[in-house]
Every structure is written in structure tokens, then in C-alpha cells.
Tab-separated table of C-alpha atoms and ligand atoms in Angstrom:
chain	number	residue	atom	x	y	z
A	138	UNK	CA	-15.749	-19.677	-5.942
A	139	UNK	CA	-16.457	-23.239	-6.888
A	140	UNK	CA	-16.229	-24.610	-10.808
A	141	UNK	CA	-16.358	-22.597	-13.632
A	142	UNK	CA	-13.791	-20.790	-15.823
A	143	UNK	CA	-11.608	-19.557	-12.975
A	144	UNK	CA	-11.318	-22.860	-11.305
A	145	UNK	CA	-10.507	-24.164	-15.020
A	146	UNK	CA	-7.765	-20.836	-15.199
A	147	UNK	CA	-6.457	-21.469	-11.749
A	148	UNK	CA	-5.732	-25.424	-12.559
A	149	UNK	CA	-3.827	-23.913	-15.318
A	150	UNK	CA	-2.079	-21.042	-13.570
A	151	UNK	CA	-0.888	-23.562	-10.527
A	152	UNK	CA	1.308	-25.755	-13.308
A	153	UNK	CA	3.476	-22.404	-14.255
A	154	UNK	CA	3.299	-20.258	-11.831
A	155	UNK	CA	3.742	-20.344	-8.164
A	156	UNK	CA	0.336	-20.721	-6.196
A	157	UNK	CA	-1.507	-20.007	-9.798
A	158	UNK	CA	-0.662	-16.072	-9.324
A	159	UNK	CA	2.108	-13.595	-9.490
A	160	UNK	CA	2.161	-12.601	-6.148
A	161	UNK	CA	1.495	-14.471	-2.943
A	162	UNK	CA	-1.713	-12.707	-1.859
A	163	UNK	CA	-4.105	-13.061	-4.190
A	164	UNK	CA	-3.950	-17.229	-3.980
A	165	UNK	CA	-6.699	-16.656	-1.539
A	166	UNK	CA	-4.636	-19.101	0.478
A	167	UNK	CA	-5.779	-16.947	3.961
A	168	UNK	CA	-9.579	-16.947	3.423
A	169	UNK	CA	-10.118	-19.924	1.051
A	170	UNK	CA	-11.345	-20.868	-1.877
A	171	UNK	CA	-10.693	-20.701	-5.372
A	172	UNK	CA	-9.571	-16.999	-6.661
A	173	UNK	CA	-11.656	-15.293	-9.494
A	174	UNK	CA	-10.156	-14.419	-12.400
A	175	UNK	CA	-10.516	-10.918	-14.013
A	176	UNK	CA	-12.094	-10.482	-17.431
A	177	UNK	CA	-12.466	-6.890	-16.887
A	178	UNK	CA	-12.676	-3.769	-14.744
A	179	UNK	CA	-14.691	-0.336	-15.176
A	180	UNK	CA	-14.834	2.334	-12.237
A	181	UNK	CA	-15.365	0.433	-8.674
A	182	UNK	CA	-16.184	-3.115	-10.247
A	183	UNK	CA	-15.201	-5.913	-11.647
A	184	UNK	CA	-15.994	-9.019	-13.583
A	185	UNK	CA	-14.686	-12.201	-13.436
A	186	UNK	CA	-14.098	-14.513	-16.526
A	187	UNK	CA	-17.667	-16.419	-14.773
A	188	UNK	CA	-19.627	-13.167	-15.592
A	189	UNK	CA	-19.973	-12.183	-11.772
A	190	UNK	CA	-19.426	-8.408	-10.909
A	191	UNK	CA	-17.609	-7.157	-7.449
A	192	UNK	CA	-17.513	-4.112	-5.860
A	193	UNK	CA	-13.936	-3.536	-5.710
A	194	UNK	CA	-12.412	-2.303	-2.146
A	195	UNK	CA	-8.928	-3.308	-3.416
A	196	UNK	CA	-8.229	-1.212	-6.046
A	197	UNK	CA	-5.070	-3.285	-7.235
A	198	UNK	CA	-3.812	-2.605	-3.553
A	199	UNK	CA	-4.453	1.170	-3.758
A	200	UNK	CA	-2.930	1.534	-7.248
A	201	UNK	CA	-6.272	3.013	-8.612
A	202	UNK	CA	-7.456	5.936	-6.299
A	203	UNK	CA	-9.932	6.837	-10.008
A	204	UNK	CA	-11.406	3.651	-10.450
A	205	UNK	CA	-10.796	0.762	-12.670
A	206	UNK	CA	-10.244	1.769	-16.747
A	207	UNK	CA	-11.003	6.045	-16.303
A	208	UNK	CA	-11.495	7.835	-19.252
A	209	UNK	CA	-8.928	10.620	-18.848
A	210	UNK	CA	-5.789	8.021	-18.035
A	211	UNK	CA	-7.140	5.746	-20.815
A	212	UNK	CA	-7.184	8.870	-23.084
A	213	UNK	CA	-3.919	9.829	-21.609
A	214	UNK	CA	-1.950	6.338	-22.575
A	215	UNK	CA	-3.913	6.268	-26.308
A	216	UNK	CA	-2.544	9.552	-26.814
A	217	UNK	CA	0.645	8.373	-25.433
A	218	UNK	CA	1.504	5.105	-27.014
A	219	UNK	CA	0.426	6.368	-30.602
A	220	UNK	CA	4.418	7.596	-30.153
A	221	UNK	CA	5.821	4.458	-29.125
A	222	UNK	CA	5.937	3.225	-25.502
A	223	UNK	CA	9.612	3.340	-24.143
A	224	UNK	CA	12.324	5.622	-25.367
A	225	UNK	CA	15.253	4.256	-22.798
A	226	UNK	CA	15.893	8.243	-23.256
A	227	UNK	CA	14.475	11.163	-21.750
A	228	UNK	CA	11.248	12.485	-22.520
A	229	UNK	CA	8.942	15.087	-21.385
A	230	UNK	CA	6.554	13.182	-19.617
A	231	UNK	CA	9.112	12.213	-16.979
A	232	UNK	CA	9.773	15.698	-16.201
A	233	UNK	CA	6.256	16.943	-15.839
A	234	UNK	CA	5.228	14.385	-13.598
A	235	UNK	CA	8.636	14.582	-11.552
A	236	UNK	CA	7.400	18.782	-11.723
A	237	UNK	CA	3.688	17.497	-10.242
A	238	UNK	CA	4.787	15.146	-7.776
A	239	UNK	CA	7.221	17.890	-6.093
A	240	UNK	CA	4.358	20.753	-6.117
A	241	UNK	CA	2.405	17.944	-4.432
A	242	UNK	CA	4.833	16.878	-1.797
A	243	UNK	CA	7.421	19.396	-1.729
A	244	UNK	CA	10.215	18.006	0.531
A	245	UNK	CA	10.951	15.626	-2.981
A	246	UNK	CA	13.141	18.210	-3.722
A	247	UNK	CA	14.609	15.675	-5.943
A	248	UNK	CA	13.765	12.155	-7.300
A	249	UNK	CA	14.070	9.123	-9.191
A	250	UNK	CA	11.481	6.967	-10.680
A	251	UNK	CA	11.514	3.426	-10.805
A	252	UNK	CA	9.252	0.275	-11.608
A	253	UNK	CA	8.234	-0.407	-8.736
A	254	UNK	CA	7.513	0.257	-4.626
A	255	UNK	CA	10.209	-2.452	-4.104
A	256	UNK	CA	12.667	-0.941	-6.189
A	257	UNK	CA	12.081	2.560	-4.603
A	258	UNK	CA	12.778	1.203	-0.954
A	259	UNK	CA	15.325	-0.691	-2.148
A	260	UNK	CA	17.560	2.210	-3.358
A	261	UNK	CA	16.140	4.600	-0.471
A	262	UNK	CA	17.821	2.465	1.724
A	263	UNK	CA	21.088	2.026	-0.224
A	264	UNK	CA	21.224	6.490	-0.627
A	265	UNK	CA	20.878	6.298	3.281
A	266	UNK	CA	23.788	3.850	3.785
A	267	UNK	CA	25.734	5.773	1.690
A	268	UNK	CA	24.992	9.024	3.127
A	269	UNK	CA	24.985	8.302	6.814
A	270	UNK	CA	28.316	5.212	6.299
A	271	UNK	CA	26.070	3.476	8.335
A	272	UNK	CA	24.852	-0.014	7.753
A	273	UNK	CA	21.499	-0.887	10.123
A	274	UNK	CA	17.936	-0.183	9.426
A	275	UNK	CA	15.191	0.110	11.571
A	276	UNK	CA	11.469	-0.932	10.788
A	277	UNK	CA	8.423	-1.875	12.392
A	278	UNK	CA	6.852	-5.234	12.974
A	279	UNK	CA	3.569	-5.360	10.589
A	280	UNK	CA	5.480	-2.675	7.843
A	281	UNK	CA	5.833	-3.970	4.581
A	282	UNK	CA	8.410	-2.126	2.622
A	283	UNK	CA	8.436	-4.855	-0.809
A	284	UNK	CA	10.412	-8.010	-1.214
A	285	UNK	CA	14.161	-6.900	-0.875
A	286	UNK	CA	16.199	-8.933	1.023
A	287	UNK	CA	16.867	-6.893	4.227
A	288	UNK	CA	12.806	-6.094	4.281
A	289	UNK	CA	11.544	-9.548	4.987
A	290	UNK	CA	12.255	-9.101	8.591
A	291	UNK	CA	9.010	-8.984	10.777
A	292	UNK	CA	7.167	-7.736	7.726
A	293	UNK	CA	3.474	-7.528	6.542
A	294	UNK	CA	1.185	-7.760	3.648
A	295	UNK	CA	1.626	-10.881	2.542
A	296	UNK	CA	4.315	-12.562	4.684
A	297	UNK	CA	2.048	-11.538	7.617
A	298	UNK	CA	-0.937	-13.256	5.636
A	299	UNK	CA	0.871	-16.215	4.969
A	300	UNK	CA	2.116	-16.612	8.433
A	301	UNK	CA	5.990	-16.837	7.390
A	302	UNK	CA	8.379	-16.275	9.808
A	303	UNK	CA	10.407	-14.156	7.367
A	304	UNK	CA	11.737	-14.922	4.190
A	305	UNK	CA	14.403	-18.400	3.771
A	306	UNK	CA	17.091	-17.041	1.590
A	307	UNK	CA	17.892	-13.924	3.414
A	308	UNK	CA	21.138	-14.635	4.505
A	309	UNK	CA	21.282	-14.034	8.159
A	310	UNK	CA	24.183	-11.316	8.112
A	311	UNK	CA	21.887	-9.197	5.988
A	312	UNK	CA	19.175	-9.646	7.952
A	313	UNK	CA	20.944	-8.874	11.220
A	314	UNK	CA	21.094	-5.520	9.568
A	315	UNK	CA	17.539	-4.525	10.278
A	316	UNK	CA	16.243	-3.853	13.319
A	317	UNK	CA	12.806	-3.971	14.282
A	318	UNK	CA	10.817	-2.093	16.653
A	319	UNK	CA	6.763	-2.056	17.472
A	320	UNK	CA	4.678	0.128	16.073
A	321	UNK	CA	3.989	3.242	17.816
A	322	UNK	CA	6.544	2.543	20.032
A	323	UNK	CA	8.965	5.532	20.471
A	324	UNK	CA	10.413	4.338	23.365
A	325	UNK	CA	11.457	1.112	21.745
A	326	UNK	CA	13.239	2.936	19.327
A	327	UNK	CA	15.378	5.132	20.896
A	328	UNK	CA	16.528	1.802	22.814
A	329	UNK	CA	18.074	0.820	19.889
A	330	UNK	CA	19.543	4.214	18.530
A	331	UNK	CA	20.543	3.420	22.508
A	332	UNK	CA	22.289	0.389	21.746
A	333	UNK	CA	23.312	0.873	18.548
A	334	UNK	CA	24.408	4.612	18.412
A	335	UNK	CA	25.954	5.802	15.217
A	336	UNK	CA	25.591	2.363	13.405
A	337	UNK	CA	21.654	3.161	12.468
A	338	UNK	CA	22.116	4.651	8.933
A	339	UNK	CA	17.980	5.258	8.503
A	340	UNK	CA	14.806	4.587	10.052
A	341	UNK	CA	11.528	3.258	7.720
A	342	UNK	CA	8.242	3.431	8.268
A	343	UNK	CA	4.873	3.143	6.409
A	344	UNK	CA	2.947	6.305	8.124
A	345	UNK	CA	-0.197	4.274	8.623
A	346	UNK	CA	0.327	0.726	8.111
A	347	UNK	CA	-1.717	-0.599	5.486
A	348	UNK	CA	0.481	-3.657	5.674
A	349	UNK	CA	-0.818	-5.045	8.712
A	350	UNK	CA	-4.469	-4.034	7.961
A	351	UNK	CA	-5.220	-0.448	9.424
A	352	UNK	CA	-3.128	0.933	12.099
A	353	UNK	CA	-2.846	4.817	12.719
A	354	UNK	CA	0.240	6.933	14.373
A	355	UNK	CA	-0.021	8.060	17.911
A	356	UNK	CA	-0.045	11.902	17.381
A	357	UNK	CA	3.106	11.957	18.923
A	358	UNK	CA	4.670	8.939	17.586
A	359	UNK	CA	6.019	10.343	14.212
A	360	UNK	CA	7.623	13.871	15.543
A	361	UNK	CA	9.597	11.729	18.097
A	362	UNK	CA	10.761	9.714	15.064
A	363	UNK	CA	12.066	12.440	13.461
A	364	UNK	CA	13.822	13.686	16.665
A	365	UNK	CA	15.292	10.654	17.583
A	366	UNK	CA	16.819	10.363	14.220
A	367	UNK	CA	18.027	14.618	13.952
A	368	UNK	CA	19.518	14.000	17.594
A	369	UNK	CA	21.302	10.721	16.279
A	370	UNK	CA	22.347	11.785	12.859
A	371	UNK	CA	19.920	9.070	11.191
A	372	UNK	CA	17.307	9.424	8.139
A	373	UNK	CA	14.069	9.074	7.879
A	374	UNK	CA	12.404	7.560	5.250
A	375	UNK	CA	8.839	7.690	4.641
A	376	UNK	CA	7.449	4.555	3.176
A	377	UNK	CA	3.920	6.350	0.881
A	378	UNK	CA	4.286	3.907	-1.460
A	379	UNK	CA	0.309	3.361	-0.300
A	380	UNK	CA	-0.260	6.633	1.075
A	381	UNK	CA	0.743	8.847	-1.183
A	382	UNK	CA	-1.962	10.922	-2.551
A	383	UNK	CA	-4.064	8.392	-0.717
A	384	UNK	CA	-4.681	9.925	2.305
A	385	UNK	CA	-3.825	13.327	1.410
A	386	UNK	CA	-3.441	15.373	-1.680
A	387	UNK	CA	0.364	15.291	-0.556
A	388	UNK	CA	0.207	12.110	1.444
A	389	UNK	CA	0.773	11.121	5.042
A	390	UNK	CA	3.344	13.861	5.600
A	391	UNK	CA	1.141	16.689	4.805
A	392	UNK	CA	-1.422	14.697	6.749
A	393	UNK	CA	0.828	14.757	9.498
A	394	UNK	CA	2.633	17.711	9.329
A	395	UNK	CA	5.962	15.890	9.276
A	396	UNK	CA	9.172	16.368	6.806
A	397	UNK	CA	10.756	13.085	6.044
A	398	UNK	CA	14.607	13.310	4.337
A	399	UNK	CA	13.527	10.445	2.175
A	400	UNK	CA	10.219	9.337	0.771
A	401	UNK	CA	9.105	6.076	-1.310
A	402	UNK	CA	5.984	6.203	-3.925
A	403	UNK	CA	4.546	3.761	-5.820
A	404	UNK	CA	0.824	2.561	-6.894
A	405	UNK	CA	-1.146	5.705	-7.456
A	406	UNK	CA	2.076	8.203	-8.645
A	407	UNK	CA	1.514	5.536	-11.576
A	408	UNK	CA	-2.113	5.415	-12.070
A	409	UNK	CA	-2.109	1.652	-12.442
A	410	UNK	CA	0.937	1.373	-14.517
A	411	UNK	CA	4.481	-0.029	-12.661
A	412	UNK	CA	6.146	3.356	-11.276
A	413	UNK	CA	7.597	3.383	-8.225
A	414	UNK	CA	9.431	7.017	-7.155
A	415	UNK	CA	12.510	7.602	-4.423
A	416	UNK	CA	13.175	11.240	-3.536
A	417	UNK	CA	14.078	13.757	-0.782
A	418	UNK	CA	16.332	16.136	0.018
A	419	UNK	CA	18.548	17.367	-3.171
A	420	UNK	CA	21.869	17.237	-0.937
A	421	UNK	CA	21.322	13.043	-0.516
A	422	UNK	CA	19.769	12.350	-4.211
A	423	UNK	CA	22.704	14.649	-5.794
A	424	UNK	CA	24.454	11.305	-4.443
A	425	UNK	CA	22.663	8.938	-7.140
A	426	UNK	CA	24.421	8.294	-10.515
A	427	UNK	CA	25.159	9.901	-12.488
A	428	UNK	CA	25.613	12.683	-10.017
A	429	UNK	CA	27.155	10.457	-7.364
A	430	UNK	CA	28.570	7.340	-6.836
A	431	UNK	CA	25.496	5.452	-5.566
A	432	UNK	CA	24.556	3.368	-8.349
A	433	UNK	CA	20.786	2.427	-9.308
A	434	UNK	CA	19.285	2.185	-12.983
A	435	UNK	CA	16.525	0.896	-14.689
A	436	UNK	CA	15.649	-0.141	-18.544
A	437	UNK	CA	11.777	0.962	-18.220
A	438	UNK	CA	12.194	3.800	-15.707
A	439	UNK	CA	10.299	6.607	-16.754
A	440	UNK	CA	8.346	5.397	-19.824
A	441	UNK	CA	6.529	7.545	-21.012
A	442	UNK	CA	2.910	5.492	-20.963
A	443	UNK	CA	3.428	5.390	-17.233
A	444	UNK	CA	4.333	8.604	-16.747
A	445	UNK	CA	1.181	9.675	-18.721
A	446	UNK	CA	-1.062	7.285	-16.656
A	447	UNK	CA	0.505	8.755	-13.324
A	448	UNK	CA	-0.126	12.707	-14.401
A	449	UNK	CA	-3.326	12.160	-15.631
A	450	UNK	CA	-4.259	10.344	-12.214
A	451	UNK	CA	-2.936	12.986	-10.490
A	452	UNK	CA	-4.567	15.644	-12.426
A	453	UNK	CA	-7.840	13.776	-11.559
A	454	UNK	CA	-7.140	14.068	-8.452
A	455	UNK	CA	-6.763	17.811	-8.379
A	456	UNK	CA	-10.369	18.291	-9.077
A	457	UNK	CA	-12.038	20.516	-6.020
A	458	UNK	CA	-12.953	18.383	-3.290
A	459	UNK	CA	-11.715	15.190	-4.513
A	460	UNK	CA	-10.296	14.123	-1.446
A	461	UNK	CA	-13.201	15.553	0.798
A	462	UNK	CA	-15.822	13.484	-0.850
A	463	UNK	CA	-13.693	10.377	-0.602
A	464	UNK	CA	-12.822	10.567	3.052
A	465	UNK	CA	-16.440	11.335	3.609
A	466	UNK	CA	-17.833	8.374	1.203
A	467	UNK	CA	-14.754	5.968	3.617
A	468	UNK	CA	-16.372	7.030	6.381
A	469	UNK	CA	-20.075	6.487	5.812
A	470	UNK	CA	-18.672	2.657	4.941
A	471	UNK	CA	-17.199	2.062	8.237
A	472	UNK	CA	-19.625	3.618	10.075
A	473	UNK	CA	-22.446	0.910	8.683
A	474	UNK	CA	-19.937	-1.507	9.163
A	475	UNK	CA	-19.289	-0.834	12.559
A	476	UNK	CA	-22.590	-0.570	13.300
A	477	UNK	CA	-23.786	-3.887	11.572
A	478	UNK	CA	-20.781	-5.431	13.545
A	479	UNK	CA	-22.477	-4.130	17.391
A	480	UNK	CA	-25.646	-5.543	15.894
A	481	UNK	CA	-24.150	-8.612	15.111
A	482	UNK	CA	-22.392	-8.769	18.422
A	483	UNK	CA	-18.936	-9.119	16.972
A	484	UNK	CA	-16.209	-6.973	18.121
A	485	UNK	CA	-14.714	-4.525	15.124
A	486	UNK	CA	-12.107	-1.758	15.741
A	487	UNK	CA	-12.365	0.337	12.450
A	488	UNK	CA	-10.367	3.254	11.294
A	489	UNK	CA	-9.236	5.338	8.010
A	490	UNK	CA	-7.244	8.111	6.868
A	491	UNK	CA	-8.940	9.427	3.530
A	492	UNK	CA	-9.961	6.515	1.815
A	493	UNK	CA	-7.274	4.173	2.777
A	494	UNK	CA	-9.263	1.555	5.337
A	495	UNK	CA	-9.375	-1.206	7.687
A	496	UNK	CA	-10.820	-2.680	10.144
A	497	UNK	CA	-10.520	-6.009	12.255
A	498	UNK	CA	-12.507	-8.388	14.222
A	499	UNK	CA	-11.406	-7.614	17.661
A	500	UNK	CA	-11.828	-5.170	20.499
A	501	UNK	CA	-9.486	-1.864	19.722
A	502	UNK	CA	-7.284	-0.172	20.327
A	503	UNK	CA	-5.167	-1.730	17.539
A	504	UNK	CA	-1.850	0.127	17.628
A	505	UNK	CA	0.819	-2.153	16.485
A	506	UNK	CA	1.231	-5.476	14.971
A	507	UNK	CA	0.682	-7.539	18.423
A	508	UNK	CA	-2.562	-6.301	18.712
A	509	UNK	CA	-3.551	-6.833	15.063
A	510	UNK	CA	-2.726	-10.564	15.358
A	511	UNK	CA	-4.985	-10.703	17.749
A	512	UNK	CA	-7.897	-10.369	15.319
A	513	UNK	CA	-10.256	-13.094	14.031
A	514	UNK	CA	-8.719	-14.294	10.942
A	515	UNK	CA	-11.334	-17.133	10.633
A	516	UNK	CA	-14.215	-15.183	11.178
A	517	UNK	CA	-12.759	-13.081	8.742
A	518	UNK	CA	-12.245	-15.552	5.976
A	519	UNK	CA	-16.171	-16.594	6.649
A	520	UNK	CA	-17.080	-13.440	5.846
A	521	UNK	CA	-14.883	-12.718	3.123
A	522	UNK	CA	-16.097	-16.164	1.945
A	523	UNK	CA	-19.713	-14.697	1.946
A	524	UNK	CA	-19.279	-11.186	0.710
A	525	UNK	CA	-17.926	-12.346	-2.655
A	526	UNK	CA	-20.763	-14.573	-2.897
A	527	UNK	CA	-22.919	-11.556	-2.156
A	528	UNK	CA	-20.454	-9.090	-5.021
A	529	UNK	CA	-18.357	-7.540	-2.637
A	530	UNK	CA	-14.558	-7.977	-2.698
A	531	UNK	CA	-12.386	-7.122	0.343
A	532	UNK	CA	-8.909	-7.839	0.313
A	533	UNK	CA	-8.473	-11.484	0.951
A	534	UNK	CA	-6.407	-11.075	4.054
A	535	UNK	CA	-7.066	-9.379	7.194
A	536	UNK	CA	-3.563	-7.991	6.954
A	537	UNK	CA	-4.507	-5.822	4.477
A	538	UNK	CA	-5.661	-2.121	4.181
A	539	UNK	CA	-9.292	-1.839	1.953
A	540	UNK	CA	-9.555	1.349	-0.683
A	541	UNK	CA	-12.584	3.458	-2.330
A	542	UNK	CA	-11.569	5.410	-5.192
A	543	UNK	CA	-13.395	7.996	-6.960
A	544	UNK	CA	-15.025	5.662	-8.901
A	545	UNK	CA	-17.484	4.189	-5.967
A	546	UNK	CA	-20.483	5.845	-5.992
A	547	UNK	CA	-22.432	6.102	-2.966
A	548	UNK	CA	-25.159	3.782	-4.145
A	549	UNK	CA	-22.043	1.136	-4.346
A	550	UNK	CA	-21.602	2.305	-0.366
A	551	UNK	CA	-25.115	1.526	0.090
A	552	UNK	CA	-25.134	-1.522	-1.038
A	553	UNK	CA	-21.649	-2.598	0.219
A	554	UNK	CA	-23.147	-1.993	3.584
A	555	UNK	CA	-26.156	-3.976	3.287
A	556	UNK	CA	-24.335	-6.751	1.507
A	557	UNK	CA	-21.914	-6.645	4.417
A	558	UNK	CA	-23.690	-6.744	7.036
A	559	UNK	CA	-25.754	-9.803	5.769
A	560	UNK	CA	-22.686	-11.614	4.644
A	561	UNK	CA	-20.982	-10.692	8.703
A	562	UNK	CA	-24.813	-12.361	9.887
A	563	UNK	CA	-23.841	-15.860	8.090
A	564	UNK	CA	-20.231	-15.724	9.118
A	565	UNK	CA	-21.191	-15.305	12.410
A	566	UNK	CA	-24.079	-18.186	11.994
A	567	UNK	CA	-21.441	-20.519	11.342
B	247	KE4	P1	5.551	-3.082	-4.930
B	247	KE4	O1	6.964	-3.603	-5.124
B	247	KE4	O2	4.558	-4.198	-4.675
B	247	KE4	O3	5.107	-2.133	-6.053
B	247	KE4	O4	5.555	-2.151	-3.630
B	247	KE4	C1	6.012	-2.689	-2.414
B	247	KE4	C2	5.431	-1.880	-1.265
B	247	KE4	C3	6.255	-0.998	-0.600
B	247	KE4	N1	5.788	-0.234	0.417
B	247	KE4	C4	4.497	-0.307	0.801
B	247	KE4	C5	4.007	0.558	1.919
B	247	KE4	C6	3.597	-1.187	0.139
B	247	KE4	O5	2.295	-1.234	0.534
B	247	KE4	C7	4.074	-2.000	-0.909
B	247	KE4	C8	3.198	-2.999	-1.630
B	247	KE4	N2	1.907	-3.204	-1.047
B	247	KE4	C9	1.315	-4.514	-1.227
B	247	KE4	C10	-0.111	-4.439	-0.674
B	247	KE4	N3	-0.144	-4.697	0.704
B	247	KE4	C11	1.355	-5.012	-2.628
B	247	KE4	C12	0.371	-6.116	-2.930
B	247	KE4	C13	1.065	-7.375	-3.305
B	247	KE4	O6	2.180	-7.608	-2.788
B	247	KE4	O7	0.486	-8.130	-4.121
């Protein structure tokens, strides 16, 4: 966006903070331009501090499966922070939504929440390498698992956006300690439970990476995961920080029918607010302090204004046919999408899993990170460029996954398809 009060902010932002923001993606540095600044949100849109509304497809990265500002999680915090706003004690809040996330997901037999996804992988990964005495890791080219040290190998979001081969300041010994593999490659990974035998302590993955853009499992890719690591004595840990309650009511692993020992949560178990949640079996979290000797901790874990946001999202979300509707409403957008993509003649491979979506500009199959790269990030940032100007905002990478929440209605669909497809029609012109 040229001029105006968010150039004015940005020019501001740039002299104290890194790239103007607080975290690398939303420079706008892979599509262009000048980022808008947010005055405020309500349901699917918002407004910028220049008056100009969006139709919001990224839902502060999938944090806000109601909408922006919902009446029953604002209601929820009012009531909430009338009593103060963090206790460094227990309250009740933390144990009813600890109660609601199990009856949701059920193998979190046990957990711990945190402030953030980061945090949650972070001390997923240190239970595992306590548990197993084993020191490697293995993830998947294109995964993004947060900014811990040992996680900036091969990863997405915005490392992949930014093009950086990895992270300086990792020191290498730590990051010889993760292994990568490709996506939907099986094979590749029992090569290096192969190689590596008992040294692999846990194996990571994001279900359906939303870190790389859209890319679906194989059907058969995650039950030979969790062979490969029962036959060699590894864990694995499902990374739902973004699908959690996203693409199910109990996330990728009811999608998918598969029972990880460890599971990471973040964005929507908060409802907006920072929460971030590690649990799994209770014989490996009986292991964190103060049960066990693995230490982790956390001044604001558990406050209770989060922990009201995150049940009354979740409550929200228990409505009858809340998840139906959204999948369907998903759906209807990347159909019109694909089709104004054949009619524009540019190639799209599309997909979802509820209402977590992407889609890139290249012939399909997508299945791993190789084949997303292959997609046309200029043409992309053209039309990026064009749908904000038209009051539609996609995620400004095409690394990254797009989200409708309840909040879109399906007049916003309507007209996110029209506005779209026009917007593809001038990227394309140019
Ligand atoms: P946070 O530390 O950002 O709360 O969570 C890290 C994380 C862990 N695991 C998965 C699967 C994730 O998607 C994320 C964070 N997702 C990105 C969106 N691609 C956060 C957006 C950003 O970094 O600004």
C-alpha cells in the first residue's frame, strides 16, 4: 500500500524494531510493498489505520478459527480480568481447559501449557530426549516447528519465505542433531532410523504442512511413521500447533486416525491469546517437574485470561455442525479459485483439510517441499499485490497455509471469489 498512515507507522516501526514488525513474515518482504497496519478487527475483516477493510484469510496464522473480536471470548476475558489477569498460582481455568482439551483429543492424557507453539515444541522435544536417552530428531523439509535452535534446519513459514538457508547462530553441533527427511517420504525415513538406529530419540511432524503452504499426508504416510518409530523405540510427536481443532474437532489425529505419544498446540487452544500446550502419554509427562526431573517453567503459563479465551473458543466450536459448515464454506473458495485459475490459464494445485487452505501456482501433485518451491512466487506476489488492493488479504507468502473461521460468511466467499479471480486476471496481465 503506498502513503498514508501505515507507510508513516512502518517508517517508525523499521527504527525499533527489526523489519518494522515482530515477526519476519508480516514485513511483506516476499510479495512487496508496504504492510498495513491494523486499527481493528471484527469477525472475518479488518481495517487498517488508512480506513481500508480486508477480508481476512489469515486469521493471525490460524489463531482465530471464530473470527476477529467474538462476543462470547470477549465476554469470556471481561468476565475474566475483572479478577485480575495472572495469579503465577493455580486457578480453575487452567484445569477446565486442560479437562476440554483431553475430551477433545484424548491421547493428551496429560499436559502442560505454555506461551507459546515454540515453547511447546521446544520442551516436547527435550521430554523425548529424556525419555528415549537419545539425542537426534527427525523433521521434514518445509515443517516449521517455531524458532528453537535445533528447528531452523530445512524449515518453513517464514525461513522458507525469506529464502534463508537456516538460521546463523545455530551452532552446528546442535544442528547436526536434526535430521531431515522429505515430506511424505517413508522410505527416506526409515533410511535414517537405518543409519542412525537407537540414536533417534523422536520424530516431528506437522500432519499437513501449513508451513510450506498446503501439503496433505499420503494415506499411508503417517501409519508408517508411527511404525517405524514403535519398531525402533522412537516417539512421535505431532506438531497441531495449526491443526488442532482446525481441521478436526480433535485435530489431524482424529482426522487421521493416528495416536501420536506426544502432541504440540498452540493458536486456537488459546483463542487469540499466547497459549501454547505439550502433552501425551501420562507415563512421559509424569517425567516433567515437578514430577520428574525434566525441567520446563513458565511465569505466564496458564493465566487465567488465556485460559478463558481458549475454553470459550473451544466451546464455540462445539456448536452442531461447526466444523461441517466450515469445511464446506473452504471448499466452495477453492473450488472458484480453481476454476478462475483454468480460466485464466494459470496452473493452481489447491487443497484443504477443514478450513485450513492452500493452494499454489503450479501443476500438482504438491507432496513435499521440492515440489512446493516449484511454485510461482512472483506471480503470486502480483496477485497478492492486487487482491489487497481489491480487500482481500491472503497470507503474504506462498509458504503459507490460508484460514476461514466461523466468522466468514458466505457472502464474504462470494465476493472473495470474484475479487480473486479479477485480481489473478491483472497478475497474469502483467
Ligand atoms: P509460535 O511460537 O509462533 O506460537 O508457534 C510456532 C509454530 C509451531 N508449529 C507450527 C506447526 C506452527 O505453524 C507454528 C507457527 N506458525 C507460524 C505460521 N506459519 C506463525 C506465524 C509467524 O511466525 O508469524
Amino acid at each position: 500500500m503506498k502513503g498514508g498512515r501505515s507507510s508513516e507507522l512502518f517508517d517508525r516501526a523499521k527504527r525499533v524494531l527489526p523489519g518494522g514488525v515482530n515477526s519476519p513474515v508480516r514485513a511483506f518482504r516476499a510479495v512487496g510493498g508496504t504492510p498495513f497496519f491494523v486499527a481493528r478487527g471484527h469477525g472475518s475483516s479488518l481495517v487498517d489505520v488508512d480506513g481500508r477493510e480486508y477480508v481476512d484469510y489469515v486469521c493471525s496464522w490460524g489463531a482465530l478459527i471464530l473470527g476477529h473480536a467474538h462476543p462470547a471470548v470477549l465476554a469470556a476475558i471481561h468476565v475474566a480480568a475483572e479478577h485480575g489477569w495472572t495469579y503465577g498460582a493455580p486457578c480453575p481455568a487452567e484445569v477446565e481447559l486442560a479437562e476440554e482439551v483431553r475430551g477433545r483429543m484424548p491421547s493428551l492424557e496429560v499436559m502442560r501449557f505454555v506461551n507459546s507453539g515454540t515453547e511447546a515444541t521446544m520442551a516436547a522435544v527435550r521430554l523425548a530426549r529424556a525419555a528415549t536417552d537419545r539425542d537426534l530428531i527427525v523433521k521434514f523439509e518445509g515443517c516449521y516447528h517455531g524458532h528453537a535452535d535445533g528447528f531452523l534446519v530445512k524449515a518453513g513459514s517464514g525461513v522458507a519465505t525469506l529464502g534463508l538457508p537456516d538460521s546463523p547462530g545455530v551452532p552446528a553441533a546442535l544442528a547436526s542433531l536434526t535430521l531431515t527427511a522429505p515430506f511424505n517420504d517413508a522410505t527416506a525415513v526409515a533410511e535414517l532410523f537405518r543409519k542412525h538406529a537407537k540414536r533417534i530419540a523422536a520424530v516431528i511432524v506437522e500432519p499437513y504442512v501449513g508451513n510450506a503452504g498446503f501439503i496433505p499426508p499420503d494415506a499411508d504416510f503417517h501409519p508408517a511413521l508411527r511404525a517405524l518409530c514403535d519398531d525402533h523405540g522412537a516417539l512421535l510427536i505431532f506438531d497441531e500447533v495449526m491443526t488442532g481443532f482446525r481441521v478436526a474437532a480433535g485435530g489431524a489425529q482424529e482426522r487421521l486416525g493416528i495416536v501420536p505419544d506426544l502432541t504440540t498446540l498452540g493458536k486456537i487452544v488459546g483463542g487469540g491469546f499466547p497459549v501454547g500446550v505439550y502433552g501425551g502419554r501420562a507415563d512421559l509427562m509424569r517425567r516433567i517437574a515437578p514430577d520428574g526431573p525434566v525441567y520446563q517453567a513458565g511465569t505466564l503459563s496458564g493465566n487465567p485470561i488465556a485460559m478463558a479465551a481458549g475454553l470459550a473458543t473451544l466451546r464455540e466450536t462445539e456448536a452442531p455442525g461447526f466444523y461441517d459448515q466450515l469445511e464446506r464454506r473452504t471448499a466452495r473458495l477453492l473450488d472458484g479459485l480453481q476454476e478462475a485459475a483454468r480460466r485464466h490459464g494459470v496452473p493452481m494445485t489447491a487443497g484443504h483439510a477443514g478450513s485450513m487452505w492452500g493452494m499454489y501456482l503450479v501443476e500438482g501433485p504438491v507432496r513435499n517441499y521440492a515440489d512446493a518451491k516449484r511454485s510461482d512466487t512472483a506471480l503470486f506476489a502480483r496477485w497478492h499485490k492486487a487482491a489487497l488492493t481489491r480487500g482481500v488479504f491472503l497470507a503474504p507468502s506462498a509458504f503459507e497455509a490460508g484460514f476461514v473461521s466461523s466468522a466468514h460468511s458466505e457472502a464474504d466467499i462470494d465476493f472473495t471469489i470474484q475479487e480473486l479471480d479479477a485480481a489473478l486476471g491483472e497478475a497474469r496481465a502483467h
